[in-house]
Short mmCIF file of C-alpha atoms and ligand atoms in Angstrom, two decimals:
data_model
loop_
_atom_site.label_atom_id
_atom_site.label_comp_id
_atom_site.label_asym_id
_atom_site.label_seq_id
_atom_site.Cartn_x
_atom_site.Cartn_y
_atom_site.Cartn_z
CA MET A 1 -0.41 0.00 0.11
CA GLU A 2 1.36 3.61 -0.46
CA ARG A 3 1.59 5.97 1.82
CA LYS A 4 0.33 9.20 2.44
CA PHE A 5 1.13 12.03 3.91
CA THR A 6 -1.22 14.04 6.19
CA ASN A 7 -2.33 16.43 4.75
CA GLU A 8 -3.77 13.69 2.31
CA ILE A 9 -6.06 12.62 5.09
CA THR A 10 -8.82 14.17 3.92
CA LYS A 11 -12.64 14.27 3.83
CA GLU A 12 -12.53 12.98 0.37
CA LEU A 13 -10.70 10.03 1.61
CA VAL A 14 -13.60 9.07 4.15
CA GLY A 15 -14.78 5.02 4.39
CA LYS A 16 -10.97 4.73 1.93
CA LYS A 17 -8.43 2.44 3.77
CA VAL A 18 -4.79 4.71 4.34
CA LEU A 19 -1.12 3.48 5.37
CA VAL A 20 0.72 6.54 7.43
CA LYS A 21 4.08 6.27 8.38
CA GLY A 22 5.09 9.05 11.29
CA TRP A 23 6.13 10.08 14.80
CA VAL A 24 3.31 10.22 18.06
CA PHE A 25 3.04 13.87 19.37
CA ASP A 26 0.95 12.94 21.66
CA VAL A 27 -1.43 9.36 23.58
CA ARG A 28 -4.07 10.87 25.48
CA VAL A 29 -7.01 8.50 27.54
CA LEU A 30 -10.31 10.68 27.33
CA GLY A 31 -13.52 8.56 29.00
CA GLY A 32 -11.32 5.27 27.81
CA ILE A 33 -10.97 6.04 24.31
CA ASN A 34 -6.78 6.12 23.34
CA PHE A 35 -6.14 8.88 20.86
CA VAL A 36 -2.67 9.46 19.10
CA VAL A 37 -1.50 11.87 17.06
CA LEU A 38 0.81 11.23 14.23
CA ARG A 39 3.09 13.87 13.40
CA ASP A 40 4.48 13.76 9.48
CA LYS A 41 6.40 16.08 7.55
CA ASN A 42 3.42 17.90 6.79
CA GLY A 43 1.04 18.17 9.53
CA TYR A 44 -0.67 16.22 12.20
CA ILE A 45 -3.80 13.24 11.77
CA GLN A 46 -5.39 11.84 14.82
CA ILE A 47 -5.60 8.24 15.19
CA THR A 48 -8.52 6.93 17.39
CA ALA A 49 -8.95 3.82 19.15
CA LYS A 50 -12.12 2.66 20.59
CA LYS A 51 -12.91 -0.25 22.90
CA GLY A 52 -15.41 -2.10 20.90
CA GLU A 53 -14.66 -0.19 17.74
CA VAL A 54 -11.01 -1.58 17.42
CA LYS A 55 -9.04 -5.13 17.82
CA ASP A 56 -7.64 -5.44 21.23
CA VAL A 57 -3.92 -6.51 19.77
CA ILE A 58 -4.23 -2.84 18.77
CA LEU A 59 -6.05 -1.19 22.00
CA GLN A 60 -2.71 -2.94 23.66
CA ILE A 61 -0.05 -1.54 21.11
CA VAL A 62 -1.80 2.48 21.66
CA SER A 63 -1.39 1.71 24.86
CA LYS A 64 2.16 1.17 25.85
CA LEU A 65 3.21 3.75 22.98
CA HIS A 66 5.41 7.09 24.35
CA GLN A 67 5.96 9.96 22.60
CA GLU A 68 7.92 10.42 19.58
CA ASP A 69 8.38 7.04 19.31
CA VAL A 70 7.76 5.90 14.99
CA ILE A 71 4.85 4.42 14.29
CA GLU A 72 2.90 2.80 10.31
CA VAL A 73 -0.75 2.69 10.96
CA GLU A 74 -2.92 1.71 8.67
CA GLY A 75 -6.42 2.12 8.66
CA ILE A 76 -9.96 3.28 7.66
CA VAL A 77 -10.73 7.42 7.36
CA LYS A 78 -13.23 8.05 9.55
CA GLU A 79 -15.38 11.60 9.65
CA SER A 80 -15.19 13.34 12.82
CA LYS A 81 -16.12 16.13 14.69
CA GLN A 82 -13.06 16.86 18.01
CA ALA A 83 -11.09 16.00 15.09
CA LYS A 84 -8.88 19.67 14.30
CA LYS A 85 -9.16 18.14 10.96
CA GLY A 86 -12.30 17.16 10.65
CA VAL A 87 -11.53 13.72 10.52
CA GLU A 88 -9.72 11.04 11.85
CA ILE A 89 -8.01 7.38 11.01
CA LEU A 90 -9.36 4.18 13.23
CA PRO A 91 -6.70 1.53 12.91
CA GLU A 92 -6.76 -1.59 11.82
CA LYS A 93 -3.20 -2.17 11.86
CA ILE A 94 -0.55 -0.46 13.97
CA GLU A 95 3.33 -1.01 14.25
CA VAL A 96 6.27 0.43 16.35
CA ILE A 97 8.83 1.01 13.76
CA SER A 98 11.20 3.10 16.01
CA LYS A 99 11.28 3.12 20.31
CA ALA A 100 11.66 6.94 21.42
CA GLU A 101 14.00 6.77 25.42
CA VAL A 102 11.99 8.14 28.15
CA PRO A 103 11.85 10.97 29.73
CA LEU A 104 12.41 13.25 26.20
CA PRO A 105 15.09 15.43 27.09
CA LEU A 106 12.04 17.99 24.92
CA ASP A 107 9.05 18.01 24.56
CA PRO A 108 8.23 18.56 20.98
CA ARG A 109 4.85 19.82 22.30
CA MET A 110 6.59 22.69 23.81
CA VAL A 111 3.36 22.20 26.67
CA THR A 112 7.42 21.97 28.61
CA PRO A 113 8.79 24.77 26.98
CA ALA A 114 12.66 24.78 26.85
CA ASN A 115 15.40 27.49 27.09
CA LEU A 116 17.78 28.80 24.71
CA ASP A 117 20.58 25.72 25.06
CA THR A 118 18.56 22.60 25.60
CA LYS A 119 17.21 23.77 22.33
CA LEU A 120 21.08 23.89 20.83
CA ASN A 121 21.92 20.68 23.18
CA TRP A 122 18.89 18.83 21.23
CA ARG A 123 18.65 20.86 18.17
CA PHE A 124 16.78 17.97 16.26
CA LEU A 125 14.17 17.10 19.03
CA TRP A 126 13.39 21.10 18.31
CA PHE A 127 13.10 20.58 14.37
CA ARG A 128 10.88 18.83 15.42
CA THR A 129 8.23 21.34 16.83
CA GLU A 130 5.93 23.97 15.20
CA GLU A 131 7.86 26.62 15.82
CA ALA A 132 10.86 24.95 14.21
CA ARG A 133 9.45 23.89 11.23
CA ALA A 134 7.56 27.22 10.94
CA ILE A 135 10.99 29.25 11.23
CA PHE A 136 13.19 26.72 8.74
CA GLY A 137 10.13 26.62 6.77
CA ILE A 138 9.94 30.38 6.19
CA GLN A 139 14.03 30.26 5.48
CA ASN A 140 13.19 28.67 3.21
CA GLU A 141 11.20 30.68 0.95
CA ILE A 142 14.20 32.66 1.95
CA LEU A 143 16.29 31.37 0.13
CA LYS A 144 13.99 29.62 -2.18
CA ALA A 145 12.25 34.03 -3.02
CA PHE A 146 15.97 34.92 -3.20
CA ARG A 147 17.49 33.02 -5.61
CA GLU A 148 13.94 32.89 -7.92
CA PHE A 149 14.60 36.84 -8.31
CA PHE A 150 17.57 36.85 -9.53
CA TYR A 151 16.75 34.06 -12.07
CA ASN A 152 14.56 35.72 -13.01
CA ASN A 153 16.43 39.01 -13.45
CA GLY A 154 18.92 37.20 -15.88
CA PHE A 155 21.11 36.34 -13.08
CA ILE A 156 23.67 32.96 -12.96
CA GLU A 157 24.17 31.16 -9.54
CA MET A 158 27.99 31.16 -8.61
CA GLN A 159 29.90 28.60 -6.66
CA PRO A 160 33.13 30.49 -4.62
CA PRO A 161 35.20 28.82 -3.44
CA ILE A 162 35.89 28.70 0.74
CA ILE A 163 39.39 27.76 1.20
CA ILE A 164 41.28 31.03 0.15
CA GLY A 165 44.45 32.43 0.48
CA SER A 166 43.78 36.22 1.44
CA ALA A 167 41.43 37.39 3.19
CA SER A 168 38.79 40.41 1.72
CA GLU A 169 37.43 42.25 4.61
CA GLY A 170 40.89 43.00 6.85
CA GLY A 171 42.46 40.45 8.86
CA ALA A 172 42.05 40.17 12.20
CA GLU A 173 38.41 37.97 12.03
CA LEU A 174 40.21 35.16 9.77
CA PHE A 175 40.05 31.19 10.93
CA GLU A 176 43.10 30.11 9.84
CA LEU A 177 44.31 27.10 8.47
CA PRO A 178 47.00 24.43 7.64
CA TYR A 179 46.97 23.96 3.75
CA PHE A 180 49.93 21.02 2.76
CA GLU A 181 52.99 23.32 2.92
CA LYS A 182 51.27 26.78 2.98
CA LYS A 183 48.20 27.53 4.96
CA ALA A 184 44.90 29.36 4.13
CA TYR A 185 41.84 30.92 5.28
CA LEU A 186 38.39 30.01 5.59
CA ALA A 187 36.57 32.82 3.21
CA GLN A 188 35.21 35.77 5.08
CA SER A 189 33.15 36.43 2.36
CA PRO A 190 33.04 35.53 -1.60
CA GLN A 191 33.76 39.46 -2.14
CA LEU A 192 37.19 39.08 -4.26
CA TYR A 193 35.57 36.11 -6.38
CA LYS A 194 32.06 37.46 -6.99
CA GLN A 195 34.06 40.30 -8.47
CA MET A 196 36.28 38.03 -10.65
CA GLY A 197 32.84 36.60 -11.39
CA ALA A 198 31.38 39.63 -12.46
CA VAL A 199 34.00 41.02 -14.64
CA SER A 200 33.26 38.53 -16.95
CA PHE A 201 29.55 37.27 -16.32
CA GLU A 202 27.95 40.46 -15.86
CA ARG A 203 25.88 39.32 -12.89
CA VAL A 204 26.33 36.88 -10.68
CA PHE A 205 24.55 35.37 -7.03
CA MET A 206 25.41 32.80 -4.66
CA ILE A 207 24.29 31.15 -1.18
CA THR A 208 27.38 30.67 0.78
CA PRO A 209 28.58 29.64 3.55
CA ILE A 210 31.38 32.63 4.88
CA PHE A 211 33.67 31.82 8.53
CA ARG A 212 34.16 34.50 10.88
CA ALA A 213 36.75 34.54 14.45
CA GLU A 214 34.65 37.01 16.23
CA LYS A 215 35.49 36.25 19.60
CA PHE A 216 32.70 38.10 21.93
CA ASP A 217 29.29 36.22 21.81
CA GLN A 218 26.60 38.47 21.06
CA PRO A 219 22.27 37.53 19.83
CA THR A 220 23.14 38.56 16.83
CA HIS A 221 26.42 37.76 15.42
CA LEU A 222 27.69 34.08 14.34
CA ASN A 223 31.20 32.59 13.89
CA GLU A 224 29.84 30.79 10.27
CA VAL A 225 27.13 32.52 8.01
CA ARG A 226 25.26 31.41 4.90
CA GLN A 227 25.82 34.96 2.98
CA MET A 228 23.63 35.54 0.27
CA ASP A 229 25.58 37.98 -2.31
CA VAL A 230 25.12 39.79 -5.36
CA GLU A 231 27.87 41.50 -8.03
CA ILE A 232 26.53 43.49 -10.83
CA ALA A 233 28.41 44.87 -13.69
CA PHE A 234 27.98 48.19 -14.82
CA ALA A 235 26.30 49.04 -11.54
CA ASP A 236 27.10 52.35 -9.84
CA TYR A 237 26.17 51.79 -5.88
CA GLU A 238 22.59 53.42 -6.41
CA GLU A 239 21.49 50.88 -8.49
CA ALA A 240 23.14 47.78 -6.26
CA MET A 241 20.29 50.08 -3.81
CA ASP A 242 17.65 49.07 -6.50
CA TRP A 243 18.21 45.41 -6.63
CA LEU A 244 18.68 44.96 -3.51
CA GLU A 245 15.67 47.31 -2.33
CA LYS A 246 13.26 44.40 -5.06
CA ALA A 247 15.14 41.72 -3.76
CA LEU A 248 13.97 41.86 -0.32
CA VAL A 249 10.74 43.36 -1.34
CA TYR A 250 10.52 39.72 -3.74
CA ILE A 251 11.36 38.01 -0.59
CA VAL A 252 8.82 39.22 1.88
CA GLU A 253 6.31 39.56 -0.39
CA SER A 254 7.05 35.12 -1.45
CA VAL A 255 7.39 34.72 3.14
CA LEU A 256 3.49 36.53 3.42
CA LYS A 257 2.01 34.80 -0.26
CA ASN A 258 2.81 30.90 0.76
CA ARG A 259 4.79 30.90 3.91
CA LYS A 260 0.79 31.88 6.12
CA LYS A 261 0.42 29.06 8.18
CA GLU A 262 4.42 29.82 9.50
CA LEU A 263 3.47 33.41 10.32
CA GLU A 264 0.43 32.53 12.48
CA VAL A 265 3.13 30.02 14.40
CA LEU A 266 5.48 32.47 15.35
CA ASN A 267 2.99 35.01 16.24
CA VAL A 268 4.34 37.82 12.94
CA GLU A 269 2.17 40.36 11.18
CA LEU A 270 4.74 40.93 8.03
CA LYS A 271 4.01 44.12 6.20
CA VAL A 272 5.71 44.32 2.68
CA PRO A 273 8.16 47.70 3.59
CA LYS A 274 7.16 50.36 1.99
CA GLN A 275 9.28 51.27 -1.30
CA PRO A 276 10.78 53.46 -1.99
CA PHE A 277 12.79 52.81 0.82
CA PRO A 278 14.69 56.39 2.41
CA ARG A 279 18.84 56.59 1.30
CA ILE A 280 20.02 58.55 4.02
CA THR A 281 24.24 59.25 3.99
CA TYR A 282 26.45 58.14 7.39
CA GLU A 283 26.43 61.61 8.37
CA GLU A 284 22.92 62.26 9.30
CA ALA A 285 22.45 58.73 10.57
CA ILE A 286 25.41 60.65 13.33
CA LYS A 287 23.38 63.04 13.63
CA ALA A 288 20.21 62.08 13.94
CA LEU A 289 21.24 60.38 16.58
CA GLN A 290 23.38 63.37 18.31
CA LYS A 291 19.97 65.12 18.35
CA GLU A 292 18.38 61.76 20.03
CA GLY A 293 21.25 62.42 22.67
CA GLU A 294 23.54 59.48 21.94
CA LYS A 295 27.31 59.75 22.50
CA ILE A 296 28.70 59.25 19.15
CA GLU A 297 30.94 60.54 16.75
CA TYR A 298 31.70 60.95 12.67
CA GLY A 299 33.98 58.13 12.12
CA ASP A 300 32.24 55.92 14.55
CA ASP A 301 30.31 52.81 14.04
CA PHE A 302 26.95 52.45 14.50
CA SER A 303 25.92 49.38 17.88
CA LYS A 304 23.06 47.47 17.82
CA LEU A 305 20.94 49.60 20.18
CA GLN A 306 22.01 52.44 17.85
CA GLU A 307 20.89 50.83 15.04
CA ARG A 308 17.21 50.47 16.54
CA LYS A 309 17.13 53.88 17.09
CA LEU A 310 17.84 55.14 14.07
CA GLY A 311 14.92 52.19 12.75
CA GLU A 312 12.47 54.50 14.72
CA ILE A 313 13.39 57.11 13.66
CA PHE A 314 13.42 56.59 9.94
CA GLY A 315 11.06 53.37 9.50
CA GLU A 316 10.84 49.76 8.43
CA ALA A 317 13.69 49.06 6.40
CA PHE A 318 16.20 52.67 4.97
CA PHE A 319 19.80 52.48 3.97
CA ILE A 320 22.95 54.53 5.22
CA LYS A 321 24.86 55.32 2.42
CA ASP A 322 28.17 56.94 2.24
CA TRP A 323 30.67 56.28 4.96
CA PRO A 324 34.07 57.62 6.34
CA GLU A 325 36.87 54.99 4.39
CA GLU A 326 37.60 53.57 7.36
CA GLN A 327 34.36 51.61 8.11
CA LYS A 328 34.66 49.96 4.82
CA ALA A 329 36.68 47.49 3.53
CA PHE A 330 39.81 48.54 0.59
CA TYR A 331 37.94 47.84 -2.15
CA ALA A 332 35.46 50.77 -1.67
CA MET A 333 34.82 53.24 -4.31
CA PRO A 334 35.71 56.40 -3.03
CA LYS A 335 32.96 59.42 -3.93
CA GLU A 336 34.67 61.54 -6.94
CA ASP A 337 33.70 64.85 -4.90
CA ASN A 338 35.83 63.42 -1.79
CA PRO A 339 37.87 60.79 -1.55
CA LYS A 340 37.79 60.86 2.56
CA ILE A 341 34.04 58.81 1.94
CA VAL A 342 33.07 55.64 0.32
CA LYS A 343 30.29 54.58 -1.84
CA ALA A 344 29.45 52.19 0.58
CA PHE A 345 25.65 51.34 2.45
CA ASP A 346 23.92 48.87 4.50
CA LEU A 347 20.30 48.17 4.52
CA ILE A 348 18.64 48.65 8.24
CA TYR A 349 15.69 46.36 8.44
CA LYS A 350 13.55 46.11 11.43
CA GLY A 351 16.44 47.54 13.18
CA LEU A 352 18.93 45.90 12.43
CA GLU A 353 21.62 45.93 9.51
CA ILE A 354 20.96 42.79 7.48
CA SER A 355 23.41 43.93 4.51
CA SER A 356 26.01 45.83 3.07
CA GLY A 357 27.68 46.86 -0.12
CA THR A 358 29.82 49.43 -2.24
CA GLN A 359 30.82 50.39 -5.55
CA ARG A 360 34.09 48.07 -6.44
CA ILE A 361 37.27 49.63 -7.03
CA HIS A 362 37.37 48.68 -10.83
CA ILE A 363 41.05 50.25 -11.35
CA PRO A 364 44.27 48.63 -10.59
CA GLU A 365 46.46 51.49 -9.56
CA LEU A 366 43.61 53.25 -7.17
CA LEU A 367 42.84 49.60 -5.58
CA GLU A 368 46.60 48.84 -4.99
CA LYS A 369 47.07 52.09 -2.93
CA ARG A 370 44.03 51.25 -0.71
CA ILE A 371 45.33 47.98 -0.05
CA ARG A 372 48.51 49.42 1.06
CA GLU A 373 46.78 52.12 3.15
CA LYS A 374 44.87 49.04 4.99
CA GLY A 375 48.23 47.45 5.75
CA LEU A 376 47.77 45.36 3.22
CA ASP A 377 50.32 43.85 0.41
CA PRO A 378 48.89 43.57 -3.32
CA LYS A 379 51.84 41.26 -3.66
CA ASP A 380 48.80 38.88 -1.45
CA PHE A 381 45.85 40.47 -3.98
CA LYS A 382 47.81 39.79 -7.44
CA PHE A 383 45.16 37.69 -8.68
CA TYR A 384 42.60 39.97 -8.54
CA ILE A 385 44.13 42.73 -9.01
CA ASP A 386 44.90 41.19 -12.58
CA ALA A 387 41.14 41.02 -13.30
CA PHE A 388 41.00 44.73 -13.72
CA ARG A 389 43.76 45.14 -16.07
CA TYR A 390 41.66 43.77 -19.28
CA GLY A 391 38.88 44.52 -19.06
CA ALA A 392 36.82 45.50 -16.06
CA PRO A 393 33.69 47.39 -15.73
CA PRO A 394 32.41 49.57 -12.84
CA HIS A 395 30.28 46.76 -10.66
CA SER A 396 28.90 47.20 -7.76
CA GLY A 397 27.05 44.02 -4.74
CA TRP A 398 26.39 43.35 -1.71
CA SER A 399 25.94 40.22 0.45
CA ILE A 400 22.29 40.21 2.72
CA GLY A 401 23.14 37.63 5.65
CA LEU A 402 20.57 34.87 5.05
CA GLU A 403 20.05 34.36 10.37
CA ARG A 404 19.83 38.12 10.41
CA LEU A 405 17.41 38.11 7.32
CA THR A 406 15.79 35.46 9.24
CA MET A 407 15.39 36.53 12.69
CA GLN A 408 14.07 40.18 11.68
CA ILE A 409 11.35 38.07 9.31
CA CYS A 410 10.47 36.09 12.26
CA GLY A 411 10.91 38.33 15.30
CA LYS A 412 13.28 36.64 17.16
CA LYS A 413 16.26 38.16 19.55
CA ASN A 414 18.54 35.47 18.63
CA ILE A 415 20.18 34.93 15.82
CA LYS A 416 21.07 30.92 16.95
CA GLU A 417 17.49 30.14 17.35
CA VAL A 418 17.22 30.81 13.49
CA THR A 419 20.24 28.74 12.26
CA MET A 420 19.94 24.65 12.29
CA PHE A 421 23.46 24.30 13.81
CA PRO A 422 24.51 28.30 14.59
CA ARG A 423 28.63 28.25 14.95
CA THR A 424 29.92 30.46 18.28
CA ARG A 425 32.51 30.58 20.28
CA GLU A 426 31.67 27.75 23.05
CA ARG A 427 29.88 26.00 20.61
CA ILE A 428 30.63 23.46 17.77
CA THR A 429 28.36 20.76 18.08
CA PRO A 430 25.55 19.44 18.07
P1 AMO B 501 29.59 42.25 5.93
O1 AMO B 501 30.51 41.86 6.59
O2 AMO B 501 29.17 43.56 6.38
O3 AMO B 501 29.52 42.71 4.38
O4 AMO B 501 28.57 41.43 5.63
C1 AMO B 501 27.02 41.33 4.78
C2 AMO B 501 25.92 40.69 6.01
O5 AMO B 501 26.39 39.36 5.96
C3 AMO B 501 25.70 39.12 7.70
N1 AMO B 501 27.41 38.91 8.22
C4 AMO B 501 26.60 38.28 9.75
N2 AMO B 501 25.69 37.66 10.15
C5 AMO B 501 25.94 36.90 11.60
N3 AMO B 501 26.99 37.08 11.89
C6 AMO B 501 27.90 37.96 11.72
N4 AMO B 501 29.47 37.70 12.46
C7 AMO B 501 28.49 38.26 10.52
N5 AMO B 501 29.23 39.17 9.65
C8 AMO B 501 28.15 39.75 8.73
C9 AMO B 501 25.26 40.17 8.12
C10 AMO B 501 26.00 41.77 7.03
O6 AMO B 501 25.32 42.44 7.44
N6 AMO B 501 32.11 41.62 1.55
C11 AMO B 501 31.37 42.55 1.83
C12 AMO B 501 29.09 42.15 1.59
C13 AMO B 501 28.97 42.99 -0.30
O7 AMO B 501 29.69 44.37 -0.71
O8 AMO B 501 29.11 42.57 -0.75
C14 AMO B 501 30.21 41.80 3.07
O9 AMO B 501 31.17 40.73 3.63
O10 AMO B 501 23.30 40.33 7.72
#
């Protein structure tokens, strides 16, 4: 008999025999009737075993079932007023495929709530909760929508390397690893590679893991991140912001359209951010904060609290552009009228930076100069600088942190909640 998934058990099947497989989400005895709620990847179905209606052997098996046992049930679909879906299964055969040990270290029903550490230690059990299924359902939608948007717009998907020979975002946050006779690093960003892609393929995007050896533990930071990156030839930074704005709107619209149930589970009221997103300058952002009595000087970076405050002032989604060059990486293009300021931007969404980007330097001499000014050695970047010697158009791009965006859309306070297997200084298992 072919297996049916729980969402396929509908009123049309009343009176028919079906086979379902899954986990025991809950077992209850009420007024002498045994209720089992079976969960599979698509949802839940109630199995009802009443004395007199089912064989004694079935009642015996059901009475020994525990939460999270894996079972296979064959039975007849019946209409039911009490069951949530209006149908239930009257079991004719139940097979226990795998027993779950008792007690469970985490209750997937969340009747006994678990703290964050327990959720992180028992990740696979937490994946069985409604909350986790909603979070990762939404994360799936974000990934799908991002890919869809850029495929629809004629971009090419790239696979950048993870093992790299030189840093792109500054030296301090690199993980070093032995690599035969040499030293190698884990990529902090696909930056140099996506630029080399764009000077030939023109429009590229990628979803790729990146690694940051940041020592501090913050609710917005991970040591292993998934970045959704884009690089566009013949585009200045204003055009790059246009693409970012459109991509974010497309992603939010897709979540709203396809993940209504998940948003409900998480109790999130999601709205499409109002367009066009304001594009304020770094200087304006500093002044706005100073006006609010914040201790911040021109040249400082914004703290996470200050980003939130800026969100209260400038709205749900806005750009901060034109940054002082010390704040940004060597590859950021200086402005013609003031080389102390670079053509860079951050996107703040719901009070948190979720993306940043720049127009890049595509002029080899200027790039070498900036690399030296940042205390780096142009020799280490020869392969990259050479990419701009043989016909390189101006180009711009950006990167969205998948986990940061998931966190903001799901309304979560800690980035670890929305990361399947978070990597932090304290945690590399599971
Ligand atoms: P940046 O370093 O700002 O820029 O990273 C881009 C986005 O990636 C996410 N992100 C992180 N998320 C969680 N934990 C971290 N430690 C972390 N680091 C980064 C954030 C951030 O906005 N190469 C440039 C992008 C570009 O110019 O194209 C870069 O990596 O959401």
